[in-house]
Amino acid sequence: MTRTSEQPAKAAFDLGQGPGRLLVWLYGVFTVAAASRSIVQMILDFGRAPLAYVLSAVAAVVYAFITYSLVRGGPAARKAALVCCGAELAGVLVVGTWTLVAPSAFPDATVWSDYGMGYLFIPVILPVTAMMWLRRAPSNAGRTGEADPSGV
């Protein structure tokens, strides 16, 4: 009988389905891109632009956590992803503005430089899109073991 009560919950909104699947894919690609870029830059020439390279590594960690949260699903993961997307958007806006106001502070670009211009502005569009998608998800999305609404 336990399996019967789990079936309606599995039919609920899943963060990794539909457009959410595209978000998972994009965040996965950006995780690899930002991590690869920062690792290579830190190994080859860390002294040249340490702030830029560390910020790219931070972006990679944020992207990885959001990817994991989207794949995991559930209300706790949804809330964590929303918080991280907000932090990501704040980071893009702060770093993007910083690179325009004080370009000498960034001798090399980060993933978030110029609001993600080097990545077709996807770094500024992606968190907004993800937050819209995550806010659309019901608070019980992806939960299993919830009581069957029919009372069985």
C-alpha positions as protocol buffer text, in pm:
chain_id: "A"
residue {
  index: 1
  type: MET
  ca { x: 0 y: 0 z: 0 }
}
residue {
  index: 2
  type: THR
  ca { x: 293 y: 232 z: 51 }
}
residue {
  index: 3
  type: ARG
  ca { x: 372 y: 224 z: -320 }
}
residue {
  index: 4
  type: THR
  ca { x: 18 y: 337 z: -405 }
}
residue {
  index: 5
  type: SER
  ca { x: 55 y: 645 z: -187 }
}
residue {
  index: 6
  type: GLU
  ca { x: 387 y: 731 z: -355 }
}
residue {
  index: 7
  type: GLN
  ca { x: 252 y: 721 z: -711 }
}
residue {
  index: 8
  type: PRO
  ca { x: 53 y: 1048 z: -696 }
}
residue {
  index: 9
  type: ALA
  ca { x: 353 y: 1230 z: -546 }
}
residue {
  index: 10
  type: LYS
  ca { x: 580 y: 1108 z: -827 }
}
residue {
  index: 11
  type: ALA
  ca { x: 335 y: 1250 z: -1080 }
}
residue {
  index: 12
  type: ALA
  ca { x: 384 y: 1593 z: -920 }
}
residue {
  index: 13
  type: PHE
  ca { x: 588 y: 1869 z: -1079 }
}
residue {
  index: 14
  type: ASP
  ca { x: 949 y: 1756 z: -1129 }
}
residue {
  index: 15
  type: LEU
  ca { x: 1222 y: 2022 z: -1143 }
}
residue {
  index: 16
  type: GLY
  ca { x: 1428 y: 1818 z: -1388 }
}
residue {
  index: 17
  type: GLN
  ca { x: 1151 y: 1764 z: -1645 }
}
residue {
  index: 18
  type: GLY
  ca { x: 1032 y: 1978 z: -1936 }
}
residue {
  index: 19
  type: PRO
  ca { x: 1203 y: 2317 z: -1944 }
}
residue {
  index: 20
  type: GLY
  ca { x: 1374 y: 2220 z: -1618 }
}
residue {
  index: 21
  type: ARG
  ca { x: 1570 y: 1962 z: -1815 }
}
residue {
  index: 22
  type: LEU
  ca { x: 1714 y: 2241 z: -2033 }
}
residue {
  index: 23
  type: LEU
  ca { x: 1811 y: 2433 z: -1718 }
}
residue {
  index: 24
  type: VAL
  ca { x: 1986 y: 2122 z: -1582 }
}
residue {
  index: 25
  type: TRP
  ca { x: 2173 y: 2084 z: -1910 }
}
residue {
  index: 26
  type: LEU
  ca { x: 2274 y: 2454 z: -1926 }
}
residue {
  index: 27
  type: TYR
  ca { x: 2385 y: 2463 z: -1564 }
}
residue {
  index: 28
  type: GLY
  ca { x: 2582 y: 2142 z: -1622 }
}
residue {
  index: 29
  type: VAL
  ca { x: 2756 y: 2292 z: -1925 }
}
residue {
  index: 30
  type: PHE
  ca { x: 2834 y: 2611 z: -1734 }
}
residue {
  index: 31
  type: THR
  ca { x: 2968 y: 2409 z: -1443 }
}
residue {
  index: 32
  type: VAL
  ca { x: 3215 y: 2235 z: -1671 }
}
residue {
  index: 33
  type: ALA
  ca { x: 3301 y: 2554 z: -1862 }
}
residue {
  index: 34
  type: ALA
  ca { x: 3361 y: 2768 z: -1552 }
}
residue {
  index: 35
  type: ALA
  ca { x: 3547 y: 2494 z: -1364 }
}
residue {
  index: 36
  type: SER
  ca { x: 3769 y: 2409 z: -1661 }
}
residue {
  index: 37
  type: ARG
  ca { x: 3846 y: 2772 z: -1731 }
}
residue {
  index: 38
  type: SER
  ca { x: 3932 y: 2855 z: -1370 }
}
residue {
  index: 39
  type: ILE
  ca { x: 4141 y: 2541 z: -1312 }
}
residue {
  index: 40
  type: VAL
  ca { x: 4349 y: 2596 z: -1625 }
}
residue {
  index: 41
  type: GLN
  ca { x: 4393 y: 2967 z: -1551 }
}
residue {
  index: 42
  type: MET
  ca { x: 4490 y: 2906 z: -1187 }
}
residue {
  index: 43
  type: ILE
  ca { x: 4741 y: 2637 z: -1284 }
}
residue {
  index: 44
  type: LEU
  ca { x: 4901 y: 2827 z: -1571 }
}
residue {
  index: 45
  type: ASP
  ca { x: 4901 y: 3187 z: -1455 }
}
residue {
  index: 46
  type: PHE
  ca { x: 4738 y: 3245 z: -1115 }
}
residue {
  index: 47
  type: GLY
  ca { x: 4949 y: 3554 z: -1040 }
}
residue {
  index: 48
  type: ARG
  ca { x: 4820 y: 3738 z: -1346 }
}
residue {
  index: 49
  type: ALA
  ca { x: 4457 y: 3779 z: -1230 }
}
residue {
  index: 50
  type: PRO
  ca { x: 4389 y: 3586 z: -909 }
}
residue {
  index: 51
  type: LEU
  ca { x: 4061 y: 3767 z: -837 }
}
residue {
  index: 52
  type: ALA
  ca { x: 3918 y: 3684 z: -1179 }
}
residue {
  index: 53
  type: TYR
  ca { x: 4024 y: 3321 z: -1160 }
}
residue {
  index: 54
  type: VAL
  ca { x: 3889 y: 3270 z: -809 }
}
residue {
  index: 55
  type: LEU
  ca { x: 3558 y: 3433 z: -909 }
}
residue {
  index: 56
  type: SER
  ca { x: 3532 y: 3192 z: -1203 }
}
residue {
  index: 57
  type: ALA
  ca { x: 3591 y: 2902 z: -963 }
}
residue {
  index: 58
  type: VAL
  ca { x: 3319 y: 3038 z: -731 }
}
residue {
  index: 59
  type: ALA
  ca { x: 3084 y: 3058 z: -1030 }
}
residue {
  index: 60
  type: ALA
  ca { x: 3161 y: 2694 z: -1110 }
}
residue {
  index: 61
  type: VAL
  ca { x: 3074 y: 2587 z: -753 }
}
residue {
  index: 62
  type: VAL
  ca { x: 2748 y: 2783 z: -764 }
}
residue {
  index: 63
  type: TYR
  ca { x: 2658 y: 2632 z: -1102 }
}
residue {
  index: 64
  type: ALA
  ca { x: 2737 y: 2282 z: -976 }
}
residue {
  index: 65
  type: PHE
  ca { x: 2521 y: 2324 z: -666 }
}
residue {
  index: 66
  type: ILE
  ca { x: 2228 y: 2455 z: -871 }
}
residue {
  index: 67
  type: THR
  ca { x: 2266 y: 2164 z: -1115 }
}
residue {
  index: 68
  type: TYR
  ca { x: 2264 y: 1917 z: -826 }
}
residue {
  index: 69
  type: SER
  ca { x: 1961 y: 2084 z: -668 }
}
residue {
  index: 70
  type: LEU
  ca { x: 1764 y: 2078 z: -993 }
}
residue {
  index: 71
  type: VAL
  ca { x: 1842 y: 1710 z: -1044 }
}
residue {
  index: 72
  type: ARG
  ca { x: 1765 y: 1619 z: -682 }
}
residue {
  index: 73
  type: GLY
  ca { x: 1430 y: 1794 z: -672 }
}
residue {
  index: 74
  type: GLY
  ca { x: 1206 y: 1828 z: -371 }
}
residue {
  index: 75
  type: PRO
  ca { x: 1114 y: 2132 z: -165 }
}
residue {
  index: 76
  type: ALA
  ca { x: 1447 y: 2167 z: 19 }
}
residue {
  index: 77
  type: ALA
  ca { x: 1646 y: 2142 z: -305 }
}
residue {
  index: 78
  type: ARG
  ca { x: 1408 y: 2388 z: -472 }
}
residue {
  index: 79
  type: LYS
  ca { x: 1459 y: 2642 z: -193 }
}
residue {
  index: 80
  type: ALA
  ca { x: 1837 y: 2592 z: -197 }
}
residue {
  index: 81
  type: ALA
  ca { x: 1844 y: 2636 z: -575 }
}
residue {
  index: 82
  type: LEU
  ca { x: 1636 y: 2954 z: -547 }
}
residue {
  index: 83
  type: VAL
  ca { x: 1878 y: 3099 z: -292 }
}
residue {
  index: 84
  type: CYS
  ca { x: 2178 y: 3002 z: -507 }
}
residue {
  index: 85
  type: CYS
  ca { x: 2019 y: 3148 z: -820 }
}
residue {
  index: 86
  type: GLY
  ca { x: 1964 y: 3473 z: -630 }
}
residue {
  index: 87
  type: ALA
  ca { x: 2328 y: 3468 z: -518 }
}
residue {
  index: 88
  type: GLU
  ca { x: 2435 y: 3389 z: -874 }
}
residue {
  index: 89
  type: LEU
  ca { x: 2236 y: 3682 z: -1013 }
}
residue {
  index: 90
  type: ALA
  ca { x: 2379 y: 3913 z: -747 }
}
residue {
  index: 91
  type: GLY
  ca { x: 2729 y: 3791 z: -834 }
}
residue {
  index: 92
  type: VAL
  ca { x: 2676 y: 3850 z: -1206 }
}
residue {
  index: 93
  type: LEU
  ca { x: 2542 y: 4200 z: -1142 }
}
residue {
  index: 94
  type: VAL
  ca { x: 2818 y: 4295 z: -895 }
}
residue {
  index: 95
  type: VAL
  ca { x: 3104 y: 4148 z: -1098 }
}
residue {
  index: 96
  type: GLY
  ca { x: 2955 y: 4274 z: -1425 }
}
residue {
  index: 97
  type: THR
  ca { x: 2931 y: 4627 z: -1289 }
}
residue {
  index: 98
  type: TRP
  ca { x: 3273 y: 4603 z: -1124 }
}
residue {
  index: 99
  type: THR
  ca { x: 3437 y: 4501 z: -1453 }
}
residue {
  index: 100
  type: LEU
  ca { x: 3283 y: 4802 z: -1626 }
}
residue {
  index: 101
  type: VAL
  ca { x: 3360 y: 5054 z: -1349 }
}
residue {
  index: 102
  type: ALA
  ca { x: 3714 y: 4932 z: -1265 }
}
residue {
  index: 103
  type: PRO
  ca { x: 3842 y: 4724 z: -1556 }
}
residue {
  index: 104
  type: SER
  ca { x: 4198 y: 4743 z: -1422 }
}
residue {
  index: 105
  type: ALA
  ca { x: 4090 y: 4518 z: -1131 }
}
residue {
  index: 106
  type: PHE
  ca { x: 4032 y: 4240 z: -1386 }
}
residue {
  index: 107
  type: PRO
  ca { x: 4331 y: 4194 z: -1617 }
}
residue {
  index: 108
  type: ASP
  ca { x: 4157 y: 3878 z: -1738 }
}
residue {
  index: 109
  type: ALA
  ca { x: 3786 y: 3808 z: -1774 }
}
residue {
  index: 110
  type: THR
  ca { x: 3568 y: 3598 z: -1545 }
}
residue {
  index: 111
  type: VAL
  ca { x: 3258 y: 3403 z: -1638 }
}
residue {
  index: 112
  type: TRP
  ca { x: 3055 y: 3695 z: -1500 }
}
residue {
  index: 113
  type: SER
  ca { x: 3262 y: 3980 z: -1654 }
}
residue {
  index: 114
  type: ASP
  ca { x: 3058 y: 4237 z: -1842 }
}
residue {
  index: 115
  type: TYR
  ca { x: 2742 y: 4053 z: -1731 }
}
residue {
  index: 116
  type: GLY
  ca { x: 2855 y: 3737 z: -1906 }
}
residue {
  index: 117
  type: MET
  ca { x: 2917 y: 3898 z: -2245 }
}
residue {
  index: 118
  type: GLY
  ca { x: 3185 y: 3638 z: -2327 }
}
residue {
  index: 119
  type: TYR
  ca { x: 2915 y: 3371 z: -2281 }
}
residue {
  index: 120
  type: LEU
  ca { x: 2643 y: 3548 z: -2485 }
}
residue {
  index: 121
  type: PHE
  ca { x: 2496 y: 3701 z: -2166 }
}
residue {
  index: 122
  type: ILE
  ca { x: 2369 y: 3358 z: -2060 }
}
residue {
  index: 123
  type: PRO
  ca { x: 2514 y: 3407 z: -1707 }
}
residue {
  index: 124
  type: VAL
  ca { x: 2272 y: 3697 z: -1647 }
}
residue {
  index: 125
  type: ILE
  ca { x: 1974 y: 3536 z: -1823 }
}
residue {
  index: 126
  type: LEU
  ca { x: 2011 y: 3189 z: -1671 }
}
residue {
  index: 127
  type: PRO
  ca { x: 1949 y: 3271 z: -1302 }
}
residue {
  index: 128
  type: VAL
  ca { x: 1644 y: 3484 z: -1388 }
}
residue {
  index: 129
  type: THR
  ca { x: 1500 y: 3202 z: -1598 }
}
residue {
  index: 130
  type: ALA
  ca { x: 1582 y: 2944 z: -1332 }
}
residue {
  index: 131
  type: MET
  ca { x: 1421 y: 3149 z: -1056 }
}
residue {
  index: 132
  type: MET
  ca { x: 1104 y: 3186 z: -1265 }
}
residue {
  index: 133
  type: TRP
  ca { x: 1100 y: 2809 z: -1320 }
}
residue {
  index: 134
  type: LEU
  ca { x: 1170 y: 2730 z: -955 }
}
residue {
  index: 135
  type: ARG
  ca { x: 902 y: 2970 z: -830 }
}
residue {
  index: 136
  type: ARG
  ca { x: 655 y: 2795 z: -1061 }
}
residue {
  index: 137
  type: ALA
  ca { x: 724 y: 2462 z: -886 }
}
residue {
  index: 138
  type: PRO
  ca { x: 480 y: 2367 z: -610 }
}
residue {
  index: 139
  type: SER
  ca { x: 633 y: 2346 z: -264 }
}
residue {
  index: 140
  type: ASN
  ca { x: 585 y: 1968 z: -252 }
}
residue {
  index: 141
  type: ALA
  ca { x: 752 y: 1905 z: -590 }
}
residue {
  index: 142
  type: GLY
  ca { x: 930 y: 1575 z: -612 }
}
residue {
  index: 143
  type: ARG
  ca { x: 843 y: 1459 z: -259 }
}
residue {
  index: 144
  type: THR
  ca { x: 768 y: 1098 z: -204 }
}
residue {
  index: 145
  type: GLY
  ca { x: 592 y: 935 z: 85 }
}
residue {
  index: 146
  type: GLU
  ca { x: 330 y: 1210 z: 110 }
}
residue {
  index: 147
  type: ALA
  ca { x: -17 y: 1114 z: 220 }
}
residue {
  index: 148
  type: ASP
  ca { x: -246 y: 1006 z: -61 }
}
residue {
  index: 149
  type: PRO
  ca { x: -501 y: 1284 z: -123 }
}
residue {
  index: 150
  type: SER
  ca { x: -773 y: 1017 z: -160 }
}
residue {
  index: 151
  type: GLY
  ca { x: -711 y: 914 z: 202 }
}
residue {
  index: 152
  type: VAL
  ca { x: -602 y: 558 z: 113 }
}
